[in-house]
Coordinates of C-alpha atoms in Angstrom, one line a residue:
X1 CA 0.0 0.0 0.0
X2 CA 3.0 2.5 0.7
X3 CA 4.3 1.5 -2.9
X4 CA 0.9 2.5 -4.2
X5 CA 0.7 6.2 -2.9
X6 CA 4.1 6.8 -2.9
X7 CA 4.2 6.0 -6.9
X8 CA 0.7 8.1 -6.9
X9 CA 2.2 11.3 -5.4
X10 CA 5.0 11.0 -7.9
X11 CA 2.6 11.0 -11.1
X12 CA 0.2 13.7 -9.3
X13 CA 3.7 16.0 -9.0
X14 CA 4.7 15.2 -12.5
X15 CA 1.1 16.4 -14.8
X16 CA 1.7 19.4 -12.5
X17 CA 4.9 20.5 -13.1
X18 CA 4.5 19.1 -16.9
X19 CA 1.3 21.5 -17.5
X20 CA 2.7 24.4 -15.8
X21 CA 5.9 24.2 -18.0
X22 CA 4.9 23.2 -21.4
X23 CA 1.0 24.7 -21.4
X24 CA -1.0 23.5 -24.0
X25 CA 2.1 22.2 -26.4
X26 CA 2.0 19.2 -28.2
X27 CA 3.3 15.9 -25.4
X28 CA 5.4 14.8 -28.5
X29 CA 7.0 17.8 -29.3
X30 CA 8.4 18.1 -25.7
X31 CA 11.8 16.6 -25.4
X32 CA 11.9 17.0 -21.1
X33 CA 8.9 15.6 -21.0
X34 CA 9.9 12.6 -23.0
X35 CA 12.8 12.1 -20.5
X36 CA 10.5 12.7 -17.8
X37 CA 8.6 9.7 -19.0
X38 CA 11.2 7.5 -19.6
X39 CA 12.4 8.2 -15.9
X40 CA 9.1 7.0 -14.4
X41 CA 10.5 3.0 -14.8
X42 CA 13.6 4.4 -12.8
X43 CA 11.5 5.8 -10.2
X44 CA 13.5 5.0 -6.8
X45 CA 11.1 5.2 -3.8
X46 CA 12.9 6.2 -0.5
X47 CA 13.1 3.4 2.6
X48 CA 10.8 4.0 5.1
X49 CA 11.6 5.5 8.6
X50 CA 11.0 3.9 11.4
X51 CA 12.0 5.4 14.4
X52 CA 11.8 2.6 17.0
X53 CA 14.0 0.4 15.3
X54 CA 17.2 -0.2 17.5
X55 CA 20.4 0.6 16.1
X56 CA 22.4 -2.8 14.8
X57 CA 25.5 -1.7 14.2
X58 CA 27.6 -3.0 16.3
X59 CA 30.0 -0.8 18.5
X60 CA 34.0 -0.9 18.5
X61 CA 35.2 -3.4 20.5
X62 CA 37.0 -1.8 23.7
X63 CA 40.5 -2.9 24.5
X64 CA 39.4 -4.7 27.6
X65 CA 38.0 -7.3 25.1
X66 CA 40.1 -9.8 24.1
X67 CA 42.2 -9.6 21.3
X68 CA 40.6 -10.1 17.9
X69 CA 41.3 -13.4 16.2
X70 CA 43.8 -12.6 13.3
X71 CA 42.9 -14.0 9.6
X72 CA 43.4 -18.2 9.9
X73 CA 45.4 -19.2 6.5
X74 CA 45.2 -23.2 5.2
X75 CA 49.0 -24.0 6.4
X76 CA 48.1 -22.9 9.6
X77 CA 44.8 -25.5 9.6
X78 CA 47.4 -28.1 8.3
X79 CA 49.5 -27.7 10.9
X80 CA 46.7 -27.8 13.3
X81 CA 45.6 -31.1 12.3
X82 CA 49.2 -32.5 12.1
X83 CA 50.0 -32.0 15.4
X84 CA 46.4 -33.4 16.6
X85 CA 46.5 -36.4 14.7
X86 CA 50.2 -37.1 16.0
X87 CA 50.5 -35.6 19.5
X88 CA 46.8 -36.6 20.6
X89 CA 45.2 -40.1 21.4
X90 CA 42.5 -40.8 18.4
X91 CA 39.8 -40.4 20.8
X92 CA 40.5 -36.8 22.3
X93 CA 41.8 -36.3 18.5
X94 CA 38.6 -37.0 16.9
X95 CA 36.9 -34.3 19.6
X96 CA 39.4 -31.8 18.6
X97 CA 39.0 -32.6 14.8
X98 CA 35.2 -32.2 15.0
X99 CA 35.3 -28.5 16.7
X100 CA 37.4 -27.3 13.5
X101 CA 35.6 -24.4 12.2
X102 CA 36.3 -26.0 8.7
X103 CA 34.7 -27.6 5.9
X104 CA 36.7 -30.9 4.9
X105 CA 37.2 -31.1 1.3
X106 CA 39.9 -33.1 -1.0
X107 CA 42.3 -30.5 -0.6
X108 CA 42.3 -30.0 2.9
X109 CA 42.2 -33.7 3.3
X110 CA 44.7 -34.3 1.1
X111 CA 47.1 -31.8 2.4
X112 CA 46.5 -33.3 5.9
X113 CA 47.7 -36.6 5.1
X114 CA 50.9 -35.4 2.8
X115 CA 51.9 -33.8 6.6
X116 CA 52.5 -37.9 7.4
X117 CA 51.2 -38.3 10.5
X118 CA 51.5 -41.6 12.1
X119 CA 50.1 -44.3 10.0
X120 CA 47.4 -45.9 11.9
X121 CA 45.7 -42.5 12.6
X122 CA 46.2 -41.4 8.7
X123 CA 44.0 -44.3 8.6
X124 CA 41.4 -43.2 11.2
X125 CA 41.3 -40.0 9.9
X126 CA 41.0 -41.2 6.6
X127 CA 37.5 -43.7 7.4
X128 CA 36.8 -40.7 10.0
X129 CA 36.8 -37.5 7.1
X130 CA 34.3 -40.1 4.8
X131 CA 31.8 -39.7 6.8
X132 CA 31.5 -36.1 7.1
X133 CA 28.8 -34.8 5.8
X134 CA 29.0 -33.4 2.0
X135 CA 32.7 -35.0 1.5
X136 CA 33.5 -37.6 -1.1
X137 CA 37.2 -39.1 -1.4
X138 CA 38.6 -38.3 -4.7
X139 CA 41.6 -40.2 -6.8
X140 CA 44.3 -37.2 -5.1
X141 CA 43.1 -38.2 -1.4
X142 CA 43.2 -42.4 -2.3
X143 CA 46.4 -42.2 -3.6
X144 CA 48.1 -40.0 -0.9
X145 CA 47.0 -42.6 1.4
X146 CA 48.3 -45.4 -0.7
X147 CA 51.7 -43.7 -0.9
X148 CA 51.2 -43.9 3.1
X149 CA 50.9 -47.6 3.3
X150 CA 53.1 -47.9 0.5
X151 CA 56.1 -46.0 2.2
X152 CA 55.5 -48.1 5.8
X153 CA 55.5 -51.2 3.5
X154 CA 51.9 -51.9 4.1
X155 CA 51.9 -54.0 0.6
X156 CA 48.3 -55.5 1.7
X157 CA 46.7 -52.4 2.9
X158 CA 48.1 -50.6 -0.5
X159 CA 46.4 -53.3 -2.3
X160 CA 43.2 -52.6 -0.5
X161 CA 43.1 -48.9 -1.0
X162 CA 43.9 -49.0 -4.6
X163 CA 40.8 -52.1 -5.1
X164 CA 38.4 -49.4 -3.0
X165 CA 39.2 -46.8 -5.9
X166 CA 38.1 -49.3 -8.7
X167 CA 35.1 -50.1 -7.1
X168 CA 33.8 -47.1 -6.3
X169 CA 34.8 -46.2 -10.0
X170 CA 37.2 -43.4 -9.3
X171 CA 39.3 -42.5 -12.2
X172 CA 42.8 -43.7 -12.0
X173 CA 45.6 -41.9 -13.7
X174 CA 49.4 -42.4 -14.1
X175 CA 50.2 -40.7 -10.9
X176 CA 48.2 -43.5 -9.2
X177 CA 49.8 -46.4 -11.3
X178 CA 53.2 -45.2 -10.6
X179 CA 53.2 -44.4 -7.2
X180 CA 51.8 -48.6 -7.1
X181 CA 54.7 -49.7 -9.0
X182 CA 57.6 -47.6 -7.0
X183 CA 56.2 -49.1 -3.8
X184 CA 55.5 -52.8 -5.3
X185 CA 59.4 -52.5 -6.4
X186 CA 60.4 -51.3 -3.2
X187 CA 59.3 -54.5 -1.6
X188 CA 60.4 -56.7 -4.0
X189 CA 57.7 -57.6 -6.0
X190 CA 59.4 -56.7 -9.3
X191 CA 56.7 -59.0 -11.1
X192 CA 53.9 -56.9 -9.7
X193 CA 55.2 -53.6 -10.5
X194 CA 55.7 -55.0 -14.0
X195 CA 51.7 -56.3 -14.5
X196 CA 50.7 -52.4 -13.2
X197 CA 52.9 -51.3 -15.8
X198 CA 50.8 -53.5 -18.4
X199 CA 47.6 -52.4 -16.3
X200 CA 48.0 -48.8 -16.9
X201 CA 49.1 -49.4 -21.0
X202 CA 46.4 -51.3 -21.3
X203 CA 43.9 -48.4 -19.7
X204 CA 42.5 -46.2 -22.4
X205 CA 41.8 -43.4 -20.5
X206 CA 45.4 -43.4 -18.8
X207 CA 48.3 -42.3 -20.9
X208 CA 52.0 -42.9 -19.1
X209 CA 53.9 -39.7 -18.4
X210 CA 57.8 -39.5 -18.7
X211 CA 57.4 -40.1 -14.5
X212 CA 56.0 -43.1 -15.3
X213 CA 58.6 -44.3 -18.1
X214 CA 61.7 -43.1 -15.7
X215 CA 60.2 -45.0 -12.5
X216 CA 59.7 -48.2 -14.5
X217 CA 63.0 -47.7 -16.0
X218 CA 64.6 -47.6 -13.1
X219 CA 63.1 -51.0 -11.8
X220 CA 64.1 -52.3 -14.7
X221 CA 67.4 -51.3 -14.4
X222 CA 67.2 -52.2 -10.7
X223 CA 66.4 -56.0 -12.1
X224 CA 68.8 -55.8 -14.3
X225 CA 66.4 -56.1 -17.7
X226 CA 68.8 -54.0 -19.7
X227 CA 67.1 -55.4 -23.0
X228 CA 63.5 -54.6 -21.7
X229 CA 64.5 -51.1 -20.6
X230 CA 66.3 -50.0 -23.5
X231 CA 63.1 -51.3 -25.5
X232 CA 60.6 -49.2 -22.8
X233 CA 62.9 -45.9 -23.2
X234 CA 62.8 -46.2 -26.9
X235 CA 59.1 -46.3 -26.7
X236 CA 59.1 -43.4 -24.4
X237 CA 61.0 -41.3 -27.3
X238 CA 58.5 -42.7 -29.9
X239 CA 55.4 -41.5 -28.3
X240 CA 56.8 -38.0 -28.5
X241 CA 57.8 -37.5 -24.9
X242 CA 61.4 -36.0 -23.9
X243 CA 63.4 -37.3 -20.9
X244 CA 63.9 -35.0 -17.8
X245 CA 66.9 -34.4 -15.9
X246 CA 65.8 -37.8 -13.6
X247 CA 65.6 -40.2 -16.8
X248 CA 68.9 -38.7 -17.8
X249 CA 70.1 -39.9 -13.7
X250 CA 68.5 -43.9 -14.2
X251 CA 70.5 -44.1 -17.6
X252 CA 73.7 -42.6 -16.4
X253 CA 73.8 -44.4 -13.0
X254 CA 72.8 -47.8 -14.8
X255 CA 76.0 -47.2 -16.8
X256 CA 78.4 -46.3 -13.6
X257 CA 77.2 -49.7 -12.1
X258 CA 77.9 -51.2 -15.1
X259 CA 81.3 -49.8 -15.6
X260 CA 80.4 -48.0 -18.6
X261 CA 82.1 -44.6 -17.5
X262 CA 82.6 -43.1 -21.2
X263 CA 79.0 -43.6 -22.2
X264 CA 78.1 -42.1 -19.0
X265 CA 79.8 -39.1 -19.1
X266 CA 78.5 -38.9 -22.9
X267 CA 74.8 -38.8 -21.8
X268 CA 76.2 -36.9 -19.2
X269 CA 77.3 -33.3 -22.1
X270 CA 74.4 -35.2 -24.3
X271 CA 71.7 -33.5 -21.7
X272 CA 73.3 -30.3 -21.2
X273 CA 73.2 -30.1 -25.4
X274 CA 69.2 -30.9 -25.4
X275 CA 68.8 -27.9 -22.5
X276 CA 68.7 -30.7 -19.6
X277 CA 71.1 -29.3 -16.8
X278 CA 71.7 -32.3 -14.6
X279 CA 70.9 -30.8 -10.9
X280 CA 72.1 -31.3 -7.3
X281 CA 70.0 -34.6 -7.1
X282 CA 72.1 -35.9 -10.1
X283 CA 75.5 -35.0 -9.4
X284 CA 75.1 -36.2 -5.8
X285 CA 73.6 -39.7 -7.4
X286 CA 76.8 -40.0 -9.9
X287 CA 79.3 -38.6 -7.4
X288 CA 78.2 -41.3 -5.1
X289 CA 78.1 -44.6 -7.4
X290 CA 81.6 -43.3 -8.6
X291 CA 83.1 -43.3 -5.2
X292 CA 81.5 -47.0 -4.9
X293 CA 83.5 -48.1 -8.0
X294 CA 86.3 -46.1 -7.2
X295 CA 85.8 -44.6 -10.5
X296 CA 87.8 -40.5 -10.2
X297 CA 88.4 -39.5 -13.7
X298 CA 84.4 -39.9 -14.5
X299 CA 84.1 -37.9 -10.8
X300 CA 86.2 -34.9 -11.6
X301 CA 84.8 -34.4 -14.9
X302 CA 81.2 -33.7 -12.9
X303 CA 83.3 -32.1 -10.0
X304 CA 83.9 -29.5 -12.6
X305 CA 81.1 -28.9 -14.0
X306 CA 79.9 -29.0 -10.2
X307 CA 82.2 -25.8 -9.8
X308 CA 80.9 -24.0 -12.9
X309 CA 77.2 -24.0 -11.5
X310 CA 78.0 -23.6 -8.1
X311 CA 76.6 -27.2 -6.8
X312 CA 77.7 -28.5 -3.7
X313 CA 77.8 -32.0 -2.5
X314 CA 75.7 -33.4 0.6
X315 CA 78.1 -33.7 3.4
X316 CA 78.2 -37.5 3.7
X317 CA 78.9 -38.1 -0.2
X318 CA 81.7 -35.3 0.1
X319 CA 83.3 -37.2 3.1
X320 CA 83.3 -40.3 0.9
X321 CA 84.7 -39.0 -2.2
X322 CA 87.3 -37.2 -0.2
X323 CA 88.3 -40.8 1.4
X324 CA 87.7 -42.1 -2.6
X325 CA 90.4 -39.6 -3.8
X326 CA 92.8 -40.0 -1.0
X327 CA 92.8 -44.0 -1.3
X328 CA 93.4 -43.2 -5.1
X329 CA 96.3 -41.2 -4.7
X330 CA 94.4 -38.0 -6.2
X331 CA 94.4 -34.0 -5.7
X332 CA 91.3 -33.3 -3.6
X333 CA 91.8 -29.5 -4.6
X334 CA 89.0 -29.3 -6.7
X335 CA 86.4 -30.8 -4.8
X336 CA 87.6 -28.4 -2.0
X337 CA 87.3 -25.7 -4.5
X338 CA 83.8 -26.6 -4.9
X339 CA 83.5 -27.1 -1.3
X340 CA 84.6 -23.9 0.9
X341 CA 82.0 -23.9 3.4
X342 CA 82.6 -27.2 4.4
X343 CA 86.1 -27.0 6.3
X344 CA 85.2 -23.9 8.4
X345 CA 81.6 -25.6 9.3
X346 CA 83.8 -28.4 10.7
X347 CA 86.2 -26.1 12.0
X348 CA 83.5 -24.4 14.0
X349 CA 81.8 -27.6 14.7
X350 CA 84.7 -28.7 16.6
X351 CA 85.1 -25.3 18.5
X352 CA 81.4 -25.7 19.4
X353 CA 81.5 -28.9 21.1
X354 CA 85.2 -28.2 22.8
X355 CA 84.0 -25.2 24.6
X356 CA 80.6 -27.4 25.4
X357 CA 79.5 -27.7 29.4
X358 CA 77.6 -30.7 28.8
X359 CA 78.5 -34.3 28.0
X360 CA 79.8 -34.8 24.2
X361 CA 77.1 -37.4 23.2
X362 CA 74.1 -34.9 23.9
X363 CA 76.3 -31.9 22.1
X364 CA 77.7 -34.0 19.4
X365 CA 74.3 -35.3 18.6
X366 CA 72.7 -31.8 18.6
X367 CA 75.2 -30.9 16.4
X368 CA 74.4 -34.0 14.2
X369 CA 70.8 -33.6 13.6
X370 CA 71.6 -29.6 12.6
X371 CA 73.5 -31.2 10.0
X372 CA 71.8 -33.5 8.6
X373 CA 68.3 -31.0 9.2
X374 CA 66.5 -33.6 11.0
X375 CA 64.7 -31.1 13.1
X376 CA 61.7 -33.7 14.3
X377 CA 63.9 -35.5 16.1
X378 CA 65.8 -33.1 17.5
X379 CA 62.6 -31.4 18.9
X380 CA 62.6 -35.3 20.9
X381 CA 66.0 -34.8 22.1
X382 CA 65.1 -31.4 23.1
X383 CA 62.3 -32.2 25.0
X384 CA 64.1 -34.9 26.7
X385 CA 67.6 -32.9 27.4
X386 CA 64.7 -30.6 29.2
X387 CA 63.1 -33.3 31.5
X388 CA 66.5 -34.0 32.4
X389 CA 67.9 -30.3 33.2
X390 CA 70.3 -31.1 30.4
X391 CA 72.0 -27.5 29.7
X392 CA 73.4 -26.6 26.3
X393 CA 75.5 -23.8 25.0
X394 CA 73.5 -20.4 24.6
X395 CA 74.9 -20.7 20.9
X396 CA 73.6 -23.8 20.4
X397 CA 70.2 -22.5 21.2
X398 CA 70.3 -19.9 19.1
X399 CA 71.7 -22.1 15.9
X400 CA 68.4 -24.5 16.5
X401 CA 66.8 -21.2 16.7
X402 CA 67.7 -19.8 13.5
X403 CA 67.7 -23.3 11.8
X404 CA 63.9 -24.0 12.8
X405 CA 63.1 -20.7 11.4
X406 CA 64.7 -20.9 8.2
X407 CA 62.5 -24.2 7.9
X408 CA 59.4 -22.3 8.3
X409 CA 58.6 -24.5 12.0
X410 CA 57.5 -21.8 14.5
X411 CA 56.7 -24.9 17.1
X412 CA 60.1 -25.8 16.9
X413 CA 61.7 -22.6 17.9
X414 CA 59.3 -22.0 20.0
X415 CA 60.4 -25.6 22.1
X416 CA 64.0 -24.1 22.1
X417 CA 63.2 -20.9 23.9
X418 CA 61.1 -22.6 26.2
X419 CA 64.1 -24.8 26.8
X420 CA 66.3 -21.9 27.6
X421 CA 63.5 -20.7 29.5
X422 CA 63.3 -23.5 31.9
X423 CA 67.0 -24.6 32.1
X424 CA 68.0 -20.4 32.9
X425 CA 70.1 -20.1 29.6
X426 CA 70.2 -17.1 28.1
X427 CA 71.3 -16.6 24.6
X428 CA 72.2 -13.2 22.8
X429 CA 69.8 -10.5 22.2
X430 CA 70.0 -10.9 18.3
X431 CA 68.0 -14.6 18.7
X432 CA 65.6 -12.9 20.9
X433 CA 64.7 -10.4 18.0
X434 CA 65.3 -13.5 15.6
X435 CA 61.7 -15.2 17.1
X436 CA 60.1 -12.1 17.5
X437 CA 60.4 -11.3 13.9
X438 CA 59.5 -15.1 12.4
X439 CA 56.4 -15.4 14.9
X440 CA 54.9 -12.1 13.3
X441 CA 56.0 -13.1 10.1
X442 CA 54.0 -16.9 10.9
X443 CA 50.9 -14.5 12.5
X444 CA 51.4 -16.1 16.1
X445 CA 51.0 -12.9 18.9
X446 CA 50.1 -14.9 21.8
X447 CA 54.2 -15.7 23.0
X448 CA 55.6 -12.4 22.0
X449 CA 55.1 -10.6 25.0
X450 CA 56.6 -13.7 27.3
X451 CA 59.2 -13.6 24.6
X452 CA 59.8 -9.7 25.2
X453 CA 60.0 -10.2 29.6
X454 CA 62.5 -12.9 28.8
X455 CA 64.7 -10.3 27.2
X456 CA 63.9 -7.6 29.9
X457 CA 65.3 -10.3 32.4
X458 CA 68.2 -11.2 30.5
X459 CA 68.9 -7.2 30.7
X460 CA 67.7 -6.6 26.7
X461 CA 65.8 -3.9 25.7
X462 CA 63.9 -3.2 22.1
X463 CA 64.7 0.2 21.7
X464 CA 62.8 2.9 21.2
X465 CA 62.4 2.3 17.2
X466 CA 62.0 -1.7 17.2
X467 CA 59.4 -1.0 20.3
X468 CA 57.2 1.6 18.5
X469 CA 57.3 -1.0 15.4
X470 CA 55.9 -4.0 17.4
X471 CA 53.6 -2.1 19.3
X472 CA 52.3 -0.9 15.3
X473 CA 52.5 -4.5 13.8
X474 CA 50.2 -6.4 17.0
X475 CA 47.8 -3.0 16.4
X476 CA 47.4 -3.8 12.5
X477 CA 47.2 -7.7 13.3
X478 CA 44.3 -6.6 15.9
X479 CA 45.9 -7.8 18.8
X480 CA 45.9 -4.1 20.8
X481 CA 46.1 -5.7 24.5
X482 CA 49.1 -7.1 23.5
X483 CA 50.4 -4.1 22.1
X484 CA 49.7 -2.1 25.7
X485 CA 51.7 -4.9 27.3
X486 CA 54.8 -4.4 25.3
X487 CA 54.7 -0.8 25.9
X488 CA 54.3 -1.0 29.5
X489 CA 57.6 -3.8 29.2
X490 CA 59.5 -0.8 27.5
X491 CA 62.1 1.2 29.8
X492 CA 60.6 4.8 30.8
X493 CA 64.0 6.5 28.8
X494 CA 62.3 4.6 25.5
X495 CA 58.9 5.8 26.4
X496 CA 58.6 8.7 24.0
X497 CA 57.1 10.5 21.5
X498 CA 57.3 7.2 18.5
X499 CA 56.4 4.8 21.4
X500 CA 53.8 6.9 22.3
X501 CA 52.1 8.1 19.2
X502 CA 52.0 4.0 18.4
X503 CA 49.9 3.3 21.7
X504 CA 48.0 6.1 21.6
X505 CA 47.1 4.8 17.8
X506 CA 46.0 1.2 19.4
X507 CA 44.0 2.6 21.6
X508 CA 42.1 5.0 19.0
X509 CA 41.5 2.3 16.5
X510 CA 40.2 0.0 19.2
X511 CA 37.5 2.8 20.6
X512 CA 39.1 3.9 23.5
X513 CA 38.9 7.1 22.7
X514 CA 39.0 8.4 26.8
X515 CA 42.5 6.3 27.1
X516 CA 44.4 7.8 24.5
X517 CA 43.0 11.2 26.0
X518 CA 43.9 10.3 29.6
X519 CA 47.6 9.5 27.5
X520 CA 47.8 12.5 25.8
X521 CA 47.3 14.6 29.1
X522 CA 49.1 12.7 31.2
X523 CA 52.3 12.9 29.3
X524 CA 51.4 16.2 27.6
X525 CA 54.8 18.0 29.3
X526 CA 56.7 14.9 27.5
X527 CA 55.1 15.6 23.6
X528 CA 56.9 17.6 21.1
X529 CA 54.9 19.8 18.5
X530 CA 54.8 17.4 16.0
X531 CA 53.1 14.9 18.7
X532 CA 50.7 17.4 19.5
X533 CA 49.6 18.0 15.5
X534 CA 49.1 13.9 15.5
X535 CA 47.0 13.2 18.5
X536 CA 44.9 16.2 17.1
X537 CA 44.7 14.9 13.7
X538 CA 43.6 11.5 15.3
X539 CA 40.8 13.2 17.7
X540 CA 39.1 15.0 14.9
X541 CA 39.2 12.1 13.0
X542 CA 37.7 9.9 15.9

């Protein structure tokens, strides 16, 4: 009924102002009034008022809420679920799974179980995730699983998975077939590996990729069925596809076994001439089966080229083809021209575990898994060495540190501060800002003021620039509690105008508009000019 006379009022006021303007002129000679017309369609009535209706907008937050929740990104959820399904019983893990604020799809899944967690709760989680409402298992999510039982040489339970995708019909490509033949090889079942081979040619739908040809070459290889290799790489060139830098790898080692070192090394310049450029994985691979036939001509032909491109060797292969070329009689000057790094990490090394307070097993095997990067176990050792009051070096702290952060594993440096923590150790200022700066960069807020009292113990202070900027980023990652916290941690010489101005920002943009006033009076004799033109900037804004 309101749309009724509301469009009535409008045509009423339209014949009136069209008569008074236009008279008694012809309606078709009039231009406005044809516009006027053609606007009626496009007539836009105005809402209602009502004045009872309660404002819903809802009110800043104050900062004596709690802080907001910053943005939740996937790897963060992965992680999440990682750590349940491996750290947690199956039963308070299923609790914790179900009170995810996510919806479980193939890719979430599927990124879940590439984490590896243990095997017999991949497989819970696996049965547990089908029955979630609106979620189907997909070929990615069947064979990430089968990889699972395929790696923990679950033969049988591969077997079972992969007969559950034909039956439910799921389409099977190469990446599928494969991954069944690596891990049927693995085992020993060559035969096996060899009827998926004939499986997957014989699937119409499935094409083999060149992953496929260089996996079954290399069992092949690895059976030593030279004639029925050579015959599958020649149908591999055939059906138009070109080897990568891997298929290049199974031919060449295959010919260092077999003591075919020129035809190696041919293949070897052959691949660089087709635009292949064999890669860290492939030196390391021919550096290695060289050092087993205590072949060195072939090895410092590839230690030069090594040289040119500025590839290193892992530390264990190095070690052996340093003991290959001593044995031989050879120079080892090149491969310590490619090498550098490697005599002053085991000149420091050395140092470290010399001027160690502990026992040498628990600082030589510290030292071992930072080698070799095995950080999930050392996170084991950790924890135990902390049970134990086990004290390391305040270097070493800071190395496991820096080398959990350059791994991107915030819950591993995290465990080594809380192991300095506990045990009293107190390592140099620089790790201190080191974690600060990687848990903002991972989004985690919640240990950054414990981590900033640490350093006020140890006699560390932020400084007045590095201060203001913290007390900035938790404001713009909606964590302004926090942010009051760290300034209040802050020395009074370092509360000043930049430190200042930042809180008094955090406490604007989180509606508290009578703090930052009570702020900016109390310390009104302590503001320059320039502070004085911000905070009035910021209160007419308000």
């Amino acid at each position: 009924m309101y749309n009724f006379y509301g469009f009535y009022r409008y045509v009423r006021k339209f014949v009136h102002d069209f008569v008074c303007i236009h008279g008694n002129q012809s309606f078709h000679h009039s231009k406005t009034s044809i516009k006027s017309l053609h606007s009626l369609h496009r007539f836009k009535q105005k809402k209602p008022h009502f004045p009872n209706r309660r404002n819903t907008r809802k009110p800043h937050e104050s900062i004596e809420n709690e802080d907001a929740k910053p943005k939740v990104y996937m790897r963060e959820t992965i992680s999440n679920i990682y750590t349940t399904l491996k750290y947690s019983s199956w039963d308070s893990a299923q609790q914790q799974l179900d009170k995810l604020p996510i919806k479980w799809d193939s890719y979430t899944v599927n990124q879940a179980l590439k984490t590896h967690p243990p095997m017999e709760k991949a497989w819970l989680f696996f049965n547990w995730v089908s029955m979630s409402k609106g979620f189907k298992h997909d070929r990615f999510t069947y064979t990430t699983m089968l990889d699972i039982f395929g790696e923990a040489k679950r033969i049988s339970s591969m077997k079972y998975v992969f007969e559950q995708m034909q039956e439910k019909g799921l389409k099977i490509d190469a990446v599928t077939y494969t991954s069944l033949m690596h891990w049927l090889s693995n085992s020993g079942d060559v035969d096996g590996a060899v009827k998926i081979w004939e499986e997957m040619k014989d699937n119409e739908c499935c094409f083999p990729t060149v992953v496929s040809y260089t996996a079954y070459l290399k069992i092949l290889f690895g059976d030593n069925r030279v004639k029925e290799a050579t015959d599958v790489y020649k149908e591999m060139l055939q059906s138009g596809l070109s080897p990568n830098c891997y298929t290049y790898t199974v031919l060449m080692e295959h010919l260092v076994i077999s003591g075919k070192y020129e035809e190696a090394l041919n293949i070897f310049s052959k691949m660089q001439e087709a635009g292949v450029q064999p890669d860290k994985a492939a030196c390391n691979i021919l550096i290695e089966k060289c050092c087993k036939a205590g072949e060195t001509r072939a090895m410092i032909q590839i230690l030069q080229y090594m040289k040119g491109n500025r590839i290193v060797l892992r530390y264990p292969v190095f070690m052996e083809a340093l003991q290959t070329l001593k044995v031989a009689g050879e120079s080892d000057a090149l491969l310590r021209q490619v090498h550098p790094h490697i005599s002053v990490e085991s000149s420091t090394d050395k140092e470290a575990v010399e001027s160690a307070g502990v026992p040498l097993s628990h600082q030589g095997l510290v030292l071992f898994l930072l080698k070799k990067q095995n950080l999930s176990a050392l996170d084991h050792l950790l924890a135990g060495m902390m049970n134990k009051n086990i004290q390391l070096d305040p270097t070493i702290i800071s190395t496991i540190i820096e080398a959990n952060r350059d791994l991107c594993r915030p819950d591993g440096a995290l465990l080594a501060f809380e192991y300095s923590v506990k045990l009293g150790v107190t390592p140099e200022k620089t790790t201190y800002l080191t974690l600060i700066g990687f848990l903002n960069r991972s989004n985690i807020f919640d240990k950054v003021v414990e981590i900033v009292k640490e350093m006020n113990k140890a006699g560390y202070s932020l400084g007045v620039y590095l201060g203001a900027l913290l007390i900035y980023m938790l404001w713009c990652a909606w964590w302004p509690v926090s942010a009051a916290k760290i300034f209040n941690l802050l020395p009074d010489d370092q509360k000043c105008t930049s430190t200042y101005t930042s809180l008094i920002s955090v406490y604007f943009s989180a509606g508290s508009a009578d703090k930052a006033l009570n702020i900016f009076k109390t310390n009104e004799k302590e503001r320059n000019s320039s502070f004085v033109r911000h905070i009035q900037c910021s209160i007419s804004r308000s």
